PDB file of C-alpha atoms in Angstrom:
ATOM      1  CA  LEU A   1       8.422 116.791  18.559  1.00  0.00           C
ATOM      2  CA  LEU A   2      11.673 117.460  20.348  1.00  0.00           C
ATOM      3  CA  ARG A   3      14.163 114.702  20.965  1.00  0.00           C
ATOM      4  CA  ARG A   4      17.083 115.095  23.300  1.00  0.00           C
ATOM      5  CA  LEU A   5      20.049 112.931  24.102  1.00  0.00           C
ATOM      6  CA  LYS A   6      21.044 112.269  27.693  1.00  0.00           C
ATOM      7  CA  LYS A   7      24.060 114.549  27.350  1.00  0.00           C
ATOM      8  CA  ASP A   8      21.778 117.396  26.174  1.00  0.00           C
ATOM      9  CA  VAL A   9      19.629 117.112  29.302  1.00  0.00           C
ATOM     10  CA  LYS A  10      22.717 117.531  31.472  1.00  0.00           C
ATOM     11  CA  GLU A  11      23.579 120.730  29.572  1.00  0.00           C
ATOM     12  CA  VAL A  12      20.098 122.145  30.204  1.00  0.00           C
ATOM     13  CA  ASN A  13      20.578 121.816  33.972  1.00  0.00           C
ATOM     14  CA  ARG A  14      23.550 124.198  33.778  1.00  0.00           C
ATOM     15  CA  MET A  15      21.618 126.844  31.851  1.00  0.00           C
ATOM     16  CA  PRO A  16      20.077 129.817  33.661  1.00  0.00           C
ATOM     17  CA  GLY A  17      16.397 129.617  34.525  1.00  0.00           C
ATOM     18  CA  LYS A  18      13.801 130.562  31.975  1.00  0.00           C
ATOM     19  CA  LYS A  19      12.373 134.063  32.268  1.00  0.00           C
ATOM     20  CA  GLU A  20       8.852 134.711  31.109  1.00  0.00           C
ATOM     21  CA  GLN A  21       7.310 138.059  30.390  1.00  0.00           C
ATOM     22  CA  VAL A  22       3.552 138.348  29.984  1.00  0.00           C
ATOM     23  CA  LEU A  23       2.361 141.221  27.830  1.00  0.00           C
ATOM     24  CA  PHE A  24      -1.231 142.264  27.346  1.00  0.00           C
ATOM     25  CA  CYS A  25      -2.302 144.015  24.161  1.00  0.00           C
ATOM     26  CA  ARG A  26      -5.620 145.013  22.656  1.00  0.00           C
ATOM     27  CA  LEU A  27      -7.195 143.246  19.717  1.00  0.00           C
ATOM     28  CA  SER A  28      -7.315 145.080  16.420  1.00  0.00           C
ATOM     29  CA  GLY A  29     -10.710 146.048  15.048  1.00  0.00           C
ATOM     30  CA  ALA A  30     -10.757 143.064  12.660  1.00  0.00           C
ATOM     31  CA  GLN A  31      -9.718 140.694  15.448  1.00  0.00           C
ATOM     32  CA  ARG A  32     -12.444 142.001  17.743  1.00  0.00           C
ATOM     33  CA  VAL A  33     -15.102 141.544  15.039  1.00  0.00           C
ATOM     34  CA  MET A  34     -13.912 137.996  14.304  1.00  0.00           C
ATOM     35  CA  TYR A  35     -13.683 137.126  18.017  1.00  0.00           C
ATOM     36  CA  GLU A  36     -17.189 138.371  18.798  1.00  0.00           C
ATOM     37  CA  ALA A  37     -18.624 136.699  15.672  1.00  0.00           C
ATOM     38  CA  PHE A  38     -17.065 133.406  16.694  1.00  0.00           C
ATOM     39  CA  LEU A  39     -18.499 133.720  20.213  1.00  0.00           C
ATOM     40  CA  GLN A  40     -21.963 133.980  18.605  1.00  0.00           C
ATOM     41  CA  SER A  41     -21.341 131.029  16.247  1.00  0.00           C
ATOM     42  CA  ASP A  42     -23.089 127.665  16.234  1.00  0.00           C
ATOM     43  CA  GLU A  43     -19.812 125.992  17.184  1.00  0.00           C
ATOM     44  CA  VAL A  44     -19.647 127.864  20.501  1.00  0.00           C
ATOM     45  CA  LYS A  45     -23.324 127.116  21.138  1.00  0.00           C
ATOM     46  CA  GLN A  46     -22.589 123.408  20.620  1.00  0.00           C
ATOM     47  CA  VAL A  47     -19.686 123.624  23.061  1.00  0.00           C
ATOM     48  CA  LEU A  48     -21.937 125.242  25.665  1.00  0.00           C
ATOM     49  CA  ARG A  49     -24.520 122.493  25.170  1.00  0.00           C
ATOM     50  CA  GLY A  50     -21.788 119.905  25.602  1.00  0.00           C
ATOM     51  CA  SER A  51     -22.317 118.332  22.196  1.00  0.00           C
ATOM     52  CA  ILE A  52     -18.730 119.025  21.046  1.00  0.00           C
ATOM     53  CA  GLN A  53     -15.467 119.440  22.925  1.00  0.00           C
ATOM     54  CA  MET A  54     -14.179 122.893  23.669  1.00  0.00           C
ATOM     55  CA  LEU A  55     -10.555 122.445  22.562  1.00  0.00           C
ATOM     56  CA  GLY A  56     -11.392 123.305  18.939  1.00  0.00           C
ATOM     57  CA  ALA A  57     -13.205 126.480  19.995  1.00  0.00           C
ATOM     58  CA  ILE A  58     -10.368 127.535  22.291  1.00  0.00           C
ATOM     59  CA  THR A  59      -7.877 126.904  19.482  1.00  0.00           C
ATOM     60  CA  MET A  60      -9.916 129.081  17.115  1.00  0.00           C
ATOM     61  CA  LEU A  61     -10.059 131.931  19.646  1.00  0.00           C
ATOM     62  CA  ARG A  62      -6.301 131.634  20.161  1.00  0.00           C
ATOM     63  CA  LYS A  63      -5.716 131.838  16.394  1.00  0.00           C
ATOM     64  CA  ILE A  64      -7.900 134.932  16.129  1.00  0.00           C
ATOM     65  CA  CYS A  65      -5.931 136.564  18.949  1.00  0.00           C
ATOM     66  CA  ASN A  66      -2.543 135.611  17.497  1.00  0.00           C
ATOM     67  CA  HIS A  67      -3.258 136.767  13.943  1.00  0.00           C
ATOM     68  CA  PRO A  68      -6.505 136.857  11.932  1.00  0.00           C
ATOM     69  CA  ASP A  69      -4.722 135.448   8.859  1.00  0.00           C
ATOM     70  CA  LEU A  70      -4.447 132.125  10.716  1.00  0.00           C
ATOM     71  CA  VAL A  71      -8.245 131.852  10.497  1.00  0.00           C
ATOM     72  CA  CYS A  72      -9.003 133.711   7.287  1.00  0.00           C
ATOM     73  CA  PRO A  73      -6.169 134.081   4.738  1.00  0.00           C
ATOM     74  CA  PRO A  74      -5.696 137.650   3.459  1.00  0.00           C
ATOM     75  CA  ASP A  75      -6.931 136.773  -0.043  1.00  0.00           C
ATOM     76  CA  GLN A  76     -10.385 136.017   1.420  1.00  0.00           C
ATOM     77  CA  SER A  77     -12.444 139.020   2.459  1.00  0.00           C
ATOM     78  CA  SER A  78     -15.001 137.578   4.869  1.00  0.00           C
ATOM     79  CA  VAL A  79     -14.541 140.272   7.540  1.00  0.00           C
TER      80      VAL A  79
END
């Protein structure tokens, strides 16, 4: 949660515009295996049936793409 004072908002208006750069990169082998396994999981099947909301599934896919350790800590060897 970010909190700003009124004076801080005025400072932001004087700053240069934000620049975004989108980079595409390939998944590692472990990430690809985890991603495809999750797509075949019961959780995704429940999302497709509409019995659970998709935000949790999207969050899991995002974690797998960002770094597999976010889903499965390195001390666990489930891959």
